[in-house]
C-alpha positions as MATLAB code, in Angstrom:
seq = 'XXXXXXXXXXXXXXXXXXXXXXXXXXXXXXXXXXXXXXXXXXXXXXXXXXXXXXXXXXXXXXXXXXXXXXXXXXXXXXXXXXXXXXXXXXXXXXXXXXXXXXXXXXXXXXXXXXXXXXXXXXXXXXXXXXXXXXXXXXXXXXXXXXXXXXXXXXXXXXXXXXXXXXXXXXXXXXXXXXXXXXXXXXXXXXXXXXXXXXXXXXXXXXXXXXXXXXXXXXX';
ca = [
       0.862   49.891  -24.176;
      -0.967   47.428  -21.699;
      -3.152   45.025  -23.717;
      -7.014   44.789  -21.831;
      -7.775   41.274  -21.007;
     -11.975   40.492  -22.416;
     -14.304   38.751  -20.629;
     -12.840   36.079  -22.486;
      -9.235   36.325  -21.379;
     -10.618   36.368  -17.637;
     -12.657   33.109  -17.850;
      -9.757   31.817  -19.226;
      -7.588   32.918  -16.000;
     -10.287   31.252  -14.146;
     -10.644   28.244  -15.771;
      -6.723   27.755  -14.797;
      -7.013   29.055  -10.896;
     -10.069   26.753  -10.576;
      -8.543   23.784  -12.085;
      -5.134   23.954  -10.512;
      -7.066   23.620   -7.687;
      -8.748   20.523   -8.446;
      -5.859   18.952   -9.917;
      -3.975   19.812   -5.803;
      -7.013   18.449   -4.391;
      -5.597   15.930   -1.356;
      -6.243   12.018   -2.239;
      -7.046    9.724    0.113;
      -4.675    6.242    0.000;
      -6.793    3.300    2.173;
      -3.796    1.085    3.934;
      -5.568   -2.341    4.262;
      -3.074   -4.517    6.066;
      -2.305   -6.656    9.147;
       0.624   -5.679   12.203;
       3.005   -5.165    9.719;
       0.772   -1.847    8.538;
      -0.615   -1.204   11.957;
       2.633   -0.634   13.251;
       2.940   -3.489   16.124;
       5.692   -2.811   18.655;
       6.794    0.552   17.298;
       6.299    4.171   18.031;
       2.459    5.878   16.644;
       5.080    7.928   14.590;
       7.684    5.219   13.266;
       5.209    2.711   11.649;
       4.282    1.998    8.162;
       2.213    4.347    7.628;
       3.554    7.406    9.248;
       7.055    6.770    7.408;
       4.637    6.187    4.176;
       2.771    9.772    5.007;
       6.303   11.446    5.624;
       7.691   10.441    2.529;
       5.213   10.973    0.264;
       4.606   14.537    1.643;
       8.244   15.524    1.343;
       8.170   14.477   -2.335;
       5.080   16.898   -2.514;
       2.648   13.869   -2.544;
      -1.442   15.638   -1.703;
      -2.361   12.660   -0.076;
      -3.888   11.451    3.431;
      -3.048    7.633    4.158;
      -5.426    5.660    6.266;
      -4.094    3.180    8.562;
      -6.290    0.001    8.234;
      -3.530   -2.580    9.586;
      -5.318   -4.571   12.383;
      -2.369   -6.749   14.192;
      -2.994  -10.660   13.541;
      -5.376  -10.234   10.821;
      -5.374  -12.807    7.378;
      -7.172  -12.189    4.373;
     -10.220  -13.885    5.823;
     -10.348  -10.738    8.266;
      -9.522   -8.356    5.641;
     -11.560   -9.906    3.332;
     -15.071   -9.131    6.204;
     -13.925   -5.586    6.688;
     -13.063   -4.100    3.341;
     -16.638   -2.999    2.360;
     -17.083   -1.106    5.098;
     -13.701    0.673    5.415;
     -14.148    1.269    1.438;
     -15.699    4.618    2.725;
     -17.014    7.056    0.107;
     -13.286    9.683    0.610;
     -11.247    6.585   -0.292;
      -9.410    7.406   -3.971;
      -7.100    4.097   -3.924;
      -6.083    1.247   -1.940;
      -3.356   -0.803   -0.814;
      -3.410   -4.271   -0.124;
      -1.241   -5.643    2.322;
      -2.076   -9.002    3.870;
      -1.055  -13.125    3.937;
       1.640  -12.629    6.267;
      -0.847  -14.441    9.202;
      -1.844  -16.800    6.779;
       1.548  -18.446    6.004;
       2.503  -18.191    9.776;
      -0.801  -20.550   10.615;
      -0.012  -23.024    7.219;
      -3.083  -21.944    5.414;
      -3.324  -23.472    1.909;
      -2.472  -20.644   -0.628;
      -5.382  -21.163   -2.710;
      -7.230  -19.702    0.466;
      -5.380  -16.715    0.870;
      -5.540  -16.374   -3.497;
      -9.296  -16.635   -3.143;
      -9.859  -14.188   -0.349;
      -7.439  -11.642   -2.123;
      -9.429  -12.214   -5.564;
     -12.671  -12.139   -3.967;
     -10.823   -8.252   -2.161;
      -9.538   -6.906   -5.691;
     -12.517   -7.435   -7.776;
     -14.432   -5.600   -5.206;
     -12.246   -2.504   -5.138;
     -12.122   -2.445   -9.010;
     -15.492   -2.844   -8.994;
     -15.965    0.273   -7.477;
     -13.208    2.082  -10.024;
     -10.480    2.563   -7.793;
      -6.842    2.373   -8.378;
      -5.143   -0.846   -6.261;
      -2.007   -2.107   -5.317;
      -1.136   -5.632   -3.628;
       1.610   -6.164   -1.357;
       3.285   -9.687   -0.707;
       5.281  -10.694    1.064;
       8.497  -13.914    0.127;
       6.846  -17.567    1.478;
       8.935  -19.584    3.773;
      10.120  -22.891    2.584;
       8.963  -24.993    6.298;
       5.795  -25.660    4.196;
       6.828  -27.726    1.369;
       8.219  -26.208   -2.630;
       4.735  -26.665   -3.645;
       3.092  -24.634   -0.953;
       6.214  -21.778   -0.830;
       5.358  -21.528   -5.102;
       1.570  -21.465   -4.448;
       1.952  -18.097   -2.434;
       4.973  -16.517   -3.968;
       2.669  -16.375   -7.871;
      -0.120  -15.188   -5.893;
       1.467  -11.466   -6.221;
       1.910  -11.469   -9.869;
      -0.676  -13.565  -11.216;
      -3.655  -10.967   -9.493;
      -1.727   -8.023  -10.024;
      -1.480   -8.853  -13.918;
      -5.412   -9.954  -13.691;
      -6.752   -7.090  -12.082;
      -4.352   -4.172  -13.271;
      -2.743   -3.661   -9.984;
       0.398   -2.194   -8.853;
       2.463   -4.743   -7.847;
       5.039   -5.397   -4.722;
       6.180   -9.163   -4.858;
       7.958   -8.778   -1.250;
       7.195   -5.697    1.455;
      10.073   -6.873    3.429;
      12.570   -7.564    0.619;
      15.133   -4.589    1.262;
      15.432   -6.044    4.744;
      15.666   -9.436    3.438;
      18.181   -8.734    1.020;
      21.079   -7.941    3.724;
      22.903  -10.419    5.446;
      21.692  -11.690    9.108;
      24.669   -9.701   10.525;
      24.101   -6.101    8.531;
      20.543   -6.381    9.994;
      21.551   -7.244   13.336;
      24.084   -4.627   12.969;
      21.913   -1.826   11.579;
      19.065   -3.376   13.981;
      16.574   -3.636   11.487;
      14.411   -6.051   13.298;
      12.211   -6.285   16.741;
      13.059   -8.915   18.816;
      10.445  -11.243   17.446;
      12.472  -11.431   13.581;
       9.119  -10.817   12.725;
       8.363   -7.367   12.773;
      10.662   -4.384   11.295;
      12.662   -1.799   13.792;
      11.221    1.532   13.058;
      14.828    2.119   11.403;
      13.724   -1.056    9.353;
      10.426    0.576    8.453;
      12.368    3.645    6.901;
      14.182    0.945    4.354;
      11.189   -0.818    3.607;
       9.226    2.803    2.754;
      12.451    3.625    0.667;
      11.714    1.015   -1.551;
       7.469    1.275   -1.628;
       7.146    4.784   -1.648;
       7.360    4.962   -5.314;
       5.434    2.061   -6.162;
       2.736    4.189   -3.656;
       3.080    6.823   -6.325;
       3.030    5.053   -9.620;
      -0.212    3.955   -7.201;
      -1.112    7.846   -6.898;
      -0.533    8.377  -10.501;
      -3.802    6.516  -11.601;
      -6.339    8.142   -9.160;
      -8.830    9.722  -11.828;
      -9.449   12.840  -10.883;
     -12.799   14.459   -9.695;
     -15.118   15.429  -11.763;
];
């Protein structure tokens, strides 16, 4: 005998069908950053954030990533621009910059202060962040290589943020000939091969969703 669903049992249906689609409802990731985010010397399709969209959509990821790299930029210049790229669709951010600043020898506490001064203003707006470092050369001094390298996990720990010590580390972590081989590297040394990009995603993708994973949902 077929059982009649109420008025009850249908708002109940509802309630499900509506909120499975709010829970499906596309976030929008904010990719603050400098070349290495922009993409410099690479394809429109083999940068960061292209190989960051791809992956996270094939793992079924309902998000749009914004491509805020601007080539050259330090975390002075991100710094000016992030309250007016913090526009009202943005659910999260990632943090991406000091790259420029160790290649010009800028004191660390500069580049702490700027990214201190960034973080406390996305959190004060209640959105989920995550702050991307990259390893400091040594041609400045031990002092000056420690200042920057506990920049990563001293503001990640202080603001709640998800945390990637080194963008570049599954790159760095092969031997000058396997990346020459696998040509994981522009010309420059600087700047990843879009081959190079795909390792370096490999390895941030999932800290991207842990990222995802505390975007509080609409109300």
């Amino acid at each position: 005998m077929r059982r009649r669903l109420g008025k009850a049992g249908l708002a109940g249906i509802f309630a499900l069908v509506i909120g499975g689609a709010a829970a499906a409802e596309p976030v929008t990731l904010l990719a603050v950053g400098d070349s290495l985010t922009q993409g410099y010397g690479l394809d429109p399709d083999q940068g960061l954030v292209p190989q960051l969209q791809a992956w996270l959509t094939a793992r079924g990821a309902e998000v749009t990533v914004i491509n805020a790299g601007v080539s050259g930029d330090t975390t002075s210049g991100g710094r000016a621009r992030l309250g007016w790229s913090l526009t009202p669709e943005v659910d999260a951010v990632m943090i991406a910059l000091g790259g420029n600043d160790m290649l010009r020898g800028q004191p660390p506490a500069q580049a702490r202060a700027n990214l201190d001064a960034m973080l406390a203003e996305v959190k004060a707006r209640g959105l989920p962040v995550a702050l991307v470092g990259l390893k400091a050369p040594g041609n400045y001094g031990p002092d000056w290589q420690a200042g920057y390298d506990a920049i990563w996990p001293e503001l990640g720990a202080r603001y709640g943020a998800v945390v990637v010590p080194d963008l570049l580390a599954p790159i760095a972590a092969k031997t000058p000939e396997a990346r020459a081989a696998e040509g994981l590297m522009q010309g420059d040394n600087i700047h990843p091969s879009a081959r190079g990009v795909g390792l370096v995603v490999g390895a941030l993708g999932p800290k991207v969703l842990d990222l995802l994973d505390l975007v509080k949902p609409a109300p």
